Short mmCIF file of C-alpha atoms and ligand atoms in Angstrom, two decimals:
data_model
loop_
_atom_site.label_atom_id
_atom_site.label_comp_id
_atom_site.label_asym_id
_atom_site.label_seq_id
_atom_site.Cartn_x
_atom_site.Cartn_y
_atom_site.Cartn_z
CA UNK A 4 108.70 126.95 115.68
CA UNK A 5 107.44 125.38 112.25
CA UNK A 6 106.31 127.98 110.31
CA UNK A 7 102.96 126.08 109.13
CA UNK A 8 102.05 125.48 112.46
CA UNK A 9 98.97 127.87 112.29
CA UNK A 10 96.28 127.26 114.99
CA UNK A 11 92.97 126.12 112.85
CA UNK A 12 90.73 123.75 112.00
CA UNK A 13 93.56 121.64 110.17
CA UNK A 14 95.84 121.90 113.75
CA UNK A 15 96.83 118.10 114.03
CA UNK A 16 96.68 117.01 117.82
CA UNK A 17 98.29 113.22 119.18
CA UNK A 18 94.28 111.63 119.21
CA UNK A 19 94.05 111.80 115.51
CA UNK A 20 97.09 109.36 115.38
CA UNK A 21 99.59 110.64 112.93
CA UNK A 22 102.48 108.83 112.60
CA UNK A 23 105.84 109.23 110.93
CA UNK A 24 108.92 107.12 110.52
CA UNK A 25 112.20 107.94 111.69
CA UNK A 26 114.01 107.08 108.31
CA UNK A 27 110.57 109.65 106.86
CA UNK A 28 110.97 112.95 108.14
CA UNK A 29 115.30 112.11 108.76
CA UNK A 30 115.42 111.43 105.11
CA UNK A 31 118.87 112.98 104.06
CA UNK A 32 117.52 113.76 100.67
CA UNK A 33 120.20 110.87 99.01
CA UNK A 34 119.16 109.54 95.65
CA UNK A 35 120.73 107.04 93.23
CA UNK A 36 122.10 109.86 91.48
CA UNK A 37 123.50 112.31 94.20
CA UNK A 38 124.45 112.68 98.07
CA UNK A 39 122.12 113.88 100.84
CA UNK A 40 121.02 117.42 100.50
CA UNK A 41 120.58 117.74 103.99
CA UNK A 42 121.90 117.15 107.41
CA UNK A 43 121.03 113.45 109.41
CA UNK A 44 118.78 115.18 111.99
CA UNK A 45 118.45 113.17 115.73
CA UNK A 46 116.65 110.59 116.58
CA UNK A 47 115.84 112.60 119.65
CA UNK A 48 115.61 115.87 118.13
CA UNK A 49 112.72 114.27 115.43
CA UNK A 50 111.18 112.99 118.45
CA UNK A 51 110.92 116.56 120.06
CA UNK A 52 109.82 118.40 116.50
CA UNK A 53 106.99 115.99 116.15
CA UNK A 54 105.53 115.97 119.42
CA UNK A 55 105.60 119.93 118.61
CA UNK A 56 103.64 119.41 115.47
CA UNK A 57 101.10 117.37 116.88
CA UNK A 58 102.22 113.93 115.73
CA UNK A 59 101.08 111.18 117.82
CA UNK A 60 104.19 108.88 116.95
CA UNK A 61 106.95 107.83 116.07
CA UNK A 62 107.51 104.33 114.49
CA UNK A 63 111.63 102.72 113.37
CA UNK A 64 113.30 100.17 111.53
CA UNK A 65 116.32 98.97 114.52
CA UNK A 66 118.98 100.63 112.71
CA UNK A 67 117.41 104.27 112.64
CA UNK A 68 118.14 104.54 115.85
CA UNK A 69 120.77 102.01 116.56
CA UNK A 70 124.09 101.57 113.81
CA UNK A 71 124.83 98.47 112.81
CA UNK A 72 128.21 98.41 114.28
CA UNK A 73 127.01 100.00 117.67
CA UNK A 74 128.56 98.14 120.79
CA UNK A 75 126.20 96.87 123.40
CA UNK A 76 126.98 99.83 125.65
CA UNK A 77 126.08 102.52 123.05
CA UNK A 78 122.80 101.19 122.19
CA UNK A 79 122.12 101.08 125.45
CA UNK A 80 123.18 104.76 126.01
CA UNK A 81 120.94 105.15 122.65
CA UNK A 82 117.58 103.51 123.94
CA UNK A 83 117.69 105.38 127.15
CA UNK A 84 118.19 108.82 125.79
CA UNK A 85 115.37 107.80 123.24
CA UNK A 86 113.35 106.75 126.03
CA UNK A 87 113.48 110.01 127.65
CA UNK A 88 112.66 111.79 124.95
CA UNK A 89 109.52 109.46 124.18
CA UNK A 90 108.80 110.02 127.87
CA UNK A 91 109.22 114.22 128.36
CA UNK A 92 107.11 114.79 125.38
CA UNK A 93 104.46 112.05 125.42
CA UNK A 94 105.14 110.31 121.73
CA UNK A 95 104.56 106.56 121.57
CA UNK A 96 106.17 103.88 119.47
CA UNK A 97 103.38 102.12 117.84
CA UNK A 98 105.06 100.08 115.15
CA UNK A 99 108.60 98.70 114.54
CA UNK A 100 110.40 97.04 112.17
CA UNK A 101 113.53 95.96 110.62
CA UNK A 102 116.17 96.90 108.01
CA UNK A 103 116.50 93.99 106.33
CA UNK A 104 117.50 95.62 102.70
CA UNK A 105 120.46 97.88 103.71
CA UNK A 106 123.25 95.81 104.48
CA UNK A 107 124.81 93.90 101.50
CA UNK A 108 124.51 90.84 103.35
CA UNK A 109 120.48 91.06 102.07
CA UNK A 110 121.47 92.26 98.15
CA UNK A 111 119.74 88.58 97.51
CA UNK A 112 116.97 89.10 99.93
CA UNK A 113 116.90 88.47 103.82
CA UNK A 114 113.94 85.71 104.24
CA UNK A 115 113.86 84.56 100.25
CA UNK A 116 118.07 84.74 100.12
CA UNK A 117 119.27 81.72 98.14
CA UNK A 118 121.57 81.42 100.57
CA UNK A 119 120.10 79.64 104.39
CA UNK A 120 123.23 81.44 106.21
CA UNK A 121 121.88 84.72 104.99
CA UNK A 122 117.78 83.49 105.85
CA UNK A 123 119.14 82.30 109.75
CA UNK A 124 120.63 85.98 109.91
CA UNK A 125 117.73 87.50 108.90
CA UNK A 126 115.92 85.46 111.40
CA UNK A 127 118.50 86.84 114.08
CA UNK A 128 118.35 90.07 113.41
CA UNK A 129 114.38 90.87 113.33
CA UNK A 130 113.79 88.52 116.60
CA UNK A 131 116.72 91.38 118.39
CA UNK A 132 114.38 94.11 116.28
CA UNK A 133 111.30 92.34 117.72
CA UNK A 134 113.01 92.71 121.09
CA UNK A 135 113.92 96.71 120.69
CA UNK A 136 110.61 97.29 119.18
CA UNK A 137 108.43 95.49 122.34
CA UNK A 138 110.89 97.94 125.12
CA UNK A 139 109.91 100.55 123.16
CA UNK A 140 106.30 100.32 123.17
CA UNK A 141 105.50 99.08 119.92
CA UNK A 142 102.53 96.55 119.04
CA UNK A 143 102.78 96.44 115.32
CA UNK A 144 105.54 94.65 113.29
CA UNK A 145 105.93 95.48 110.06
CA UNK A 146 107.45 92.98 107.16
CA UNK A 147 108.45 95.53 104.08
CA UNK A 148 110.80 92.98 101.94
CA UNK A 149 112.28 95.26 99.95
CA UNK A 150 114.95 92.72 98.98
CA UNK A 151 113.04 90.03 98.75
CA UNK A 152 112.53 89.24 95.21
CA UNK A 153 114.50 88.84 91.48
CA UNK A 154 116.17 90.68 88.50
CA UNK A 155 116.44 86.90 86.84
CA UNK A 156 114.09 84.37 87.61
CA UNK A 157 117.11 81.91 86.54
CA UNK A 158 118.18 82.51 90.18
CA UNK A 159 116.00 80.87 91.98
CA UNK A 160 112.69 78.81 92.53
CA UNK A 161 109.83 81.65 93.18
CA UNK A 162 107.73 78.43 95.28
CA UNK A 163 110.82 77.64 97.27
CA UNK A 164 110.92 80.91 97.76
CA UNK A 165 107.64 81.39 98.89
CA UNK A 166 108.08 78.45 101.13
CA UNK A 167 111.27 80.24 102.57
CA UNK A 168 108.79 83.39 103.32
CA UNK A 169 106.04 81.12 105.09
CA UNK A 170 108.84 79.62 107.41
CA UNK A 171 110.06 83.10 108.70
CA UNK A 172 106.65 84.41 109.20
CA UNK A 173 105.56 81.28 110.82
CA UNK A 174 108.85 81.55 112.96
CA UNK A 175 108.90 84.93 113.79
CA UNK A 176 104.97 84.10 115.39
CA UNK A 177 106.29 81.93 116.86
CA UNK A 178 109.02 83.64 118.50
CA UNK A 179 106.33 86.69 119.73
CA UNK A 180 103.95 84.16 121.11
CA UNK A 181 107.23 82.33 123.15
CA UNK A 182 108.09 86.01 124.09
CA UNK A 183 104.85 86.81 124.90
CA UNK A 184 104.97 90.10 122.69
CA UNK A 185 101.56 89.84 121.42
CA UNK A 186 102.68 91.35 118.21
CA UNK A 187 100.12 92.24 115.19
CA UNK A 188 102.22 91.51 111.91
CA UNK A 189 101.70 93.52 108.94
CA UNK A 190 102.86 92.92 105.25
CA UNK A 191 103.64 95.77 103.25
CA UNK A 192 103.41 94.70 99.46
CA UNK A 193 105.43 96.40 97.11
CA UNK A 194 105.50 95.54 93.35
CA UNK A 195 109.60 96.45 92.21
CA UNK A 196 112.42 98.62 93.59
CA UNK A 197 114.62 98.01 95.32
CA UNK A 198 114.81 94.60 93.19
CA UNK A 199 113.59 94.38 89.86
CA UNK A 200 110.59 92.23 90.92
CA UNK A 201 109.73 91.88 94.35
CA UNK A 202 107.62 89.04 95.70
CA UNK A 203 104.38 89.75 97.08
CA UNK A 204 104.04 92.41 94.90
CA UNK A 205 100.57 93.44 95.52
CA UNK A 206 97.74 93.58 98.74
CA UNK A 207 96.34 90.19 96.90
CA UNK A 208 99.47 88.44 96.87
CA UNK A 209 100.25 88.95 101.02
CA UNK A 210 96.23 88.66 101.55
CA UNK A 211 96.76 84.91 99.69
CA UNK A 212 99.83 84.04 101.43
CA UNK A 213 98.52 84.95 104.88
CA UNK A 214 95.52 82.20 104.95
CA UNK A 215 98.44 79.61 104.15
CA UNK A 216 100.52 80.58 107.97
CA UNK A 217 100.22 78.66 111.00
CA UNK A 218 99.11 81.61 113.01
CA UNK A 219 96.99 83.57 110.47
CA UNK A 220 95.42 85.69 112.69
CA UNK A 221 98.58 87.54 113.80
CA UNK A 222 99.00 88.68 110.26
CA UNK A 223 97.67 91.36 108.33
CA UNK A 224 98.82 94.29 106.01
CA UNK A 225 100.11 97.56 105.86
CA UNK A 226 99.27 98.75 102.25
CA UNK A 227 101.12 101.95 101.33
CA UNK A 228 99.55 104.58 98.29
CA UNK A 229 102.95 104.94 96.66
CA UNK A 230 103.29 100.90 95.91
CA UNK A 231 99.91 100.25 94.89
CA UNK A 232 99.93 103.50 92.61
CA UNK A 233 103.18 102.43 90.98
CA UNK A 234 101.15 99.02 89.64
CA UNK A 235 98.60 101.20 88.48
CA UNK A 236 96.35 99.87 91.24
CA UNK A 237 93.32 101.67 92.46
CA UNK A 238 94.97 101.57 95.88
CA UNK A 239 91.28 102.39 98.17
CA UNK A 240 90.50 98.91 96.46
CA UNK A 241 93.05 96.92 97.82
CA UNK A 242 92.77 98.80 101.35
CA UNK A 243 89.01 97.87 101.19
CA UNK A 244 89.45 94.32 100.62
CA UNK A 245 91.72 94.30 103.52
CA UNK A 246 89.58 96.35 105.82
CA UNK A 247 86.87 93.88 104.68
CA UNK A 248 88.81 90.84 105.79
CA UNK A 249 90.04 92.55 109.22
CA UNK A 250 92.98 92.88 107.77
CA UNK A 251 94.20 96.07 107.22
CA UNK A 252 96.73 96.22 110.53
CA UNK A 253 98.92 99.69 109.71
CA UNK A 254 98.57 101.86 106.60
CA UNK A 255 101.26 103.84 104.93
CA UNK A 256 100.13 107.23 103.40
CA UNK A 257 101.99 109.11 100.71
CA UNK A 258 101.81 110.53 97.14
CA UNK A 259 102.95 109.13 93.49
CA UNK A 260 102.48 109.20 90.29
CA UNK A 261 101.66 106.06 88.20
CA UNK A 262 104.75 104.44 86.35
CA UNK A 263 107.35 106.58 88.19
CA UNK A 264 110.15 105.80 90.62
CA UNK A 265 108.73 105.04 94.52
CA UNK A 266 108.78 108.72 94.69
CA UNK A 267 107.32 108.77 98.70
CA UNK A 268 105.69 112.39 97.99
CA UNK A 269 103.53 114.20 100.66
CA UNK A 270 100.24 112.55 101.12
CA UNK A 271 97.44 114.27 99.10
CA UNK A 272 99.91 116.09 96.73
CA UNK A 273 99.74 113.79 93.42
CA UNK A 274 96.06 112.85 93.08
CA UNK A 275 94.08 114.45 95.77
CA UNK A 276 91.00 112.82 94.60
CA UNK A 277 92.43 109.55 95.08
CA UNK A 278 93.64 110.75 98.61
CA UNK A 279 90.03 111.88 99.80
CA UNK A 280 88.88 108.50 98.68
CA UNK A 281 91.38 106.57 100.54
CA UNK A 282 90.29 108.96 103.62
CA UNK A 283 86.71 108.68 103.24
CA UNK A 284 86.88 104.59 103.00
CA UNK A 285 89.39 105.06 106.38
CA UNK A 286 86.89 107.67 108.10
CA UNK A 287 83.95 106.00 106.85
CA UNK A 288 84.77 102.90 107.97
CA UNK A 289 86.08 103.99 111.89
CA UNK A 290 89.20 102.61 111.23
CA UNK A 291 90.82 102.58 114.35
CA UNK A 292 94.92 102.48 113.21
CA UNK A 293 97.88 104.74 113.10
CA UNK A 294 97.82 107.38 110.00
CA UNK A 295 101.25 106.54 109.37
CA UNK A 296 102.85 108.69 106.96
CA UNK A 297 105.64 106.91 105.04
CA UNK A 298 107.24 109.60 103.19
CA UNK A 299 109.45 112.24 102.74
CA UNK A 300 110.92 116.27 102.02
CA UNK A 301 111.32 116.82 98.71
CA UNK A 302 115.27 116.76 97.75
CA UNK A 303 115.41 120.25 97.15
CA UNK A 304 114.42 120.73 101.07
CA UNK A 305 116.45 121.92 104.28
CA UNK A 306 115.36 121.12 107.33
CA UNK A 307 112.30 123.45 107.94
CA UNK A 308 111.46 122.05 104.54
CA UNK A 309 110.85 118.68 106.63
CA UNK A 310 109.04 120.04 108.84
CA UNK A 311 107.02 122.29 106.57
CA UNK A 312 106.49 118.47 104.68
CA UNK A 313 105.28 116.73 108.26
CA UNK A 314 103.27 119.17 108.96
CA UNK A 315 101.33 119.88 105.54
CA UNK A 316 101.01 115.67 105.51
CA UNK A 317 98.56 115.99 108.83
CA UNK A 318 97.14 119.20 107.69
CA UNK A 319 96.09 117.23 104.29
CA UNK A 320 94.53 114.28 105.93
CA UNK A 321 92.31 116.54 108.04
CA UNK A 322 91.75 118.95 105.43
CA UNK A 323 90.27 115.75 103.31
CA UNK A 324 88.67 114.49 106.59
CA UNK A 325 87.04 117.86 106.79
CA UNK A 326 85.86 117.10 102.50
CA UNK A 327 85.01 113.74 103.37
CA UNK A 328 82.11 115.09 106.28
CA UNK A 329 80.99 117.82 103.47
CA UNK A 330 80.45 115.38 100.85
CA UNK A 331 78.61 112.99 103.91
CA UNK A 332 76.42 116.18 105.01
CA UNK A 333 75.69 117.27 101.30
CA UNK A 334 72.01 116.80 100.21
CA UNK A 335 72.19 116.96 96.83
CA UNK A 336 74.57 113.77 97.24
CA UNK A 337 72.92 112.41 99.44
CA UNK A 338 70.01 112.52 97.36
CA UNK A 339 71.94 110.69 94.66
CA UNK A 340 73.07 108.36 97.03
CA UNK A 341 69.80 107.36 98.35
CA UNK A 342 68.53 106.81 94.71
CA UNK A 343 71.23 104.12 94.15
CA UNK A 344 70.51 102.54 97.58
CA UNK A 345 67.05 102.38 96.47
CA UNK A 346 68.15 100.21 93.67
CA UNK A 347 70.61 97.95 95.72
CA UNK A 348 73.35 99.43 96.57
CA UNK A 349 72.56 99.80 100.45
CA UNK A 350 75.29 97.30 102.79
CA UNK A 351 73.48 94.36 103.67
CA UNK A 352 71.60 94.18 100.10
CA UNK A 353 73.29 90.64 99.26
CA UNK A 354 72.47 87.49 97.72
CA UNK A 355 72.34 83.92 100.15
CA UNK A 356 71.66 80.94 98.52
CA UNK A 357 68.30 78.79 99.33
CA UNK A 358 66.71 76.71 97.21
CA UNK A 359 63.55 78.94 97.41
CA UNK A 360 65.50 81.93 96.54
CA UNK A 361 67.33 80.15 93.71
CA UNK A 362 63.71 79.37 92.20
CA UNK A 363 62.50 82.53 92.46
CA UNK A 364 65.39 84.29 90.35
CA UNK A 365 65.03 81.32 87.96
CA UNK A 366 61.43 82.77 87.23
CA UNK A 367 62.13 86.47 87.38
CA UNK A 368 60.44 88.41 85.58
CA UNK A 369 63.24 91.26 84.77
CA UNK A 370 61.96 94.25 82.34
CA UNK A 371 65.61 94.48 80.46
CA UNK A 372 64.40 97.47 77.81
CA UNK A 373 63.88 99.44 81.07
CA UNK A 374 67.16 98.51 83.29
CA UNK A 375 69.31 99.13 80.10
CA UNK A 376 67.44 102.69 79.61
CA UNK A 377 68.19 102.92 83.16
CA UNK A 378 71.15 105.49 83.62
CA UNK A 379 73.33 106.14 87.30
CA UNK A 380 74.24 109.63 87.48
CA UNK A 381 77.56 108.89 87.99
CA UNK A 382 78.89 112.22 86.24
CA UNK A 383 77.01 114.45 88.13
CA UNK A 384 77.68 112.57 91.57
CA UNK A 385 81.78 113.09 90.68
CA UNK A 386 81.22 116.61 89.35
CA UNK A 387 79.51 117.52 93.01
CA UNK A 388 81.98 115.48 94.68
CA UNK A 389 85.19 117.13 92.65
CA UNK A 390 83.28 120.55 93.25
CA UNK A 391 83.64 119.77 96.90
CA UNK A 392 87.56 119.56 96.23
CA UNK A 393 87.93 121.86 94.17
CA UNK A 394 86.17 124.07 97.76
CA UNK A 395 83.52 126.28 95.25
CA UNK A 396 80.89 124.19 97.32
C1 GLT B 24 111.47 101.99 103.08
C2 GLT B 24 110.34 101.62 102.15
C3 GLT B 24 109.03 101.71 102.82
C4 GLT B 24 108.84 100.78 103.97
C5 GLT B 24 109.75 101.03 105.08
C6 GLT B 24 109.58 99.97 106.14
S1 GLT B 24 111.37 101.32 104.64
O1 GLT B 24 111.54 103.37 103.21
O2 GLT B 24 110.37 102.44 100.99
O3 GLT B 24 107.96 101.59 101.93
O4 GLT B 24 107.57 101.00 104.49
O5 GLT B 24 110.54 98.98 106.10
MN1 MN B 25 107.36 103.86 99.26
MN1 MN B 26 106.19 101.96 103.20
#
């Protein structure tokens, strides 16, 4: 049994929708600088520890459960004894998705490759991914193009290349709607590493592209803390806009500093703030998607390491969830809040043009000396809010 699998409050249970990824919590603990700290656990063994931990899922890229070099007859024998496991326990399969950045055949990128042999493969190998991913369960698709991008910009045409992106995307739509998959894409920006500058690099850049697709409403994102954090994003902003555009199809949570490494740390232990933020804008907002943590162990970790990592990631979120009602429930807040919704700030206070509104700003009246005297409270709504973290409130 885990050992942080107390019965409280914080107990994670399969309707609060946690999520992890096979490659996440089977994370060998291999670096660029040294070999895997830890044993390759089971496909079907992670399957069995999560549904223990309270996990609601498990989501894969085709060749964490299947080797590339696996003949027709193993994967088989590899999808059924998968299957039973997803079956005796109860854990779904809500996303999928493919490894299109491991094999060298993608060291130039699998969609954006200069070279079309390598694109068609790339093509081939996510529509058999698409195929695992639908027997499996799995309604989400996720598009992580770790490859796709530069180190020189001498190599090729960045608009061809975004041309070359559109075609898969509007192919691969294609091929779900022929299959009758009914498929929700989701593009997870990322802004460097693997390649030195990866295209898309940001929830703006996939947001942009997206409106340009034949099928646009197929597409959304999956945003993930680490990759937004490592541009020095504020990453709740990009997650709103998304949300805001019914866009935000899968999320992945994790930690990270700024201007590190994709370091893929437990969610909530870099910037906690940030964290209950990102939950409160999620909670807030009745988000109705998988919590999918996309992270892992630390490197120093053996296996109940992993599991002492997938189960402090749930324990986190609800821990913030629990924050996030405090700070909702707190009248001093509250009162604060209500002050600035007084002045505007309420949803629904916006602006639509009419000529008679237009004429009435024009001859507004405004009393500047007073609205620049005017101050927001601002540092004593984060001190309450931080004294809610901080748990002396
Ligand atoms: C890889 C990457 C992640 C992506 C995964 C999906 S694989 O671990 O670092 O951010 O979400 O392809
Ligand atoms: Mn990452
Ligand atoms: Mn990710």
């Amino acid at each position: 049994m885990p050992r942080s699998a107390t019965q409280d409050a914080y107990t994670p249970r399969p309707e609060h929708h946690f999520t992890f990824g096979l490659w996440t919590v089977g994370n060998p603990g291999r670096d660029p600088f040294g070999e895997a700290t830890r044993p390759q656990i089971g496909a079907v063994e992670i399957v069995h520890k999560l549904a223990e931990l309270g996990a609601y899922g498990v989501n894969l890229h085709d060749n964490d459960l299947i080797p590339r070099d696996a003949s027709p007859a193993e994967r088989d024998k590899i999808v059924k004894d998968f299957k039973a496991a997803l079956q005796q326990t109860g854990l779904k399969v809500p996303m999928a998705t493919t490894n299109l950045f491991g094999d060298p055949v993608f060291r130039d990128g699998a969609f954006t490759s200069v070279d079309a042999k390598v694109r068609r493969h790339a093509l081939q190998k996510t529509m058999r991914s698409m195929d695992l991913g639908k027997e499996l369960g799995a309604f989400t698709y996720v598009f992580w193009g770790g490859r796709e991008g530069t180190e020189t910009n001498a190599s090729k045409d960045p608009q061809e290349a975004m041309k070359w992106f559109r075609d898969a995307l509007n192919f691969l739509c294609e091929y779900s709607i022929a299959q009758g998959y009914d498929y929700k894409f989701a593009l997870e920006p990322k802004p460097n590493e693997p390649r030195g500058d990866i295209f898309l690099p940001t929830i703006g850049h996939a947001l942009a592209l997206i409106y340009t697709l034949d099928h646009p409403e197929m597409v959304g994102l999956n945003p993930e803390v680490a990759h937004d954090t490592m541009a020095g994003l504020d990453f709740s902003h990009g997650v709103a806009q998304a949300l805001e555009a019914g866009k935000l199809f899968h999320i992945d949570l994790n930690s990270q500093k700024p201007g590190r490494y994709d370091q893929d740390h437990r969610f909530g232990s870099e910037d906690p703030k940030a964290a209950f933020f990102l939950v409160k804008l999620l909670e807030d907002s009745k988000w109705s998607g998988m919590r999918h943590f996309d992270s892992h162990a630390y490197r120093t970790e053996d296996q109940q390491g992993v599991w002492d990592f997938a189960a402090g990631s749930m324990r986190t979120y609800l821990i913030l969830k629990e924050k996030v009602a405090q700070f909702n429930a707190d009248t001093q807040i509250q009162g604060l809040l209500a002050d600035l919704g007084a002045r505007g700030s309420k949803a629904g206070a916006r602006f639509k043009f009419s000529n008679e509104l237009a004429k009435t700003i024009q001859n507004e009246q405004f009393d500047l000396p007073a609205m620049r005297d005017h101050g927001y409270a601002y540092e004593r709504l984060d001190q309450l809010t931080m004294e809610i973290l901080f748990g002396v409130r």
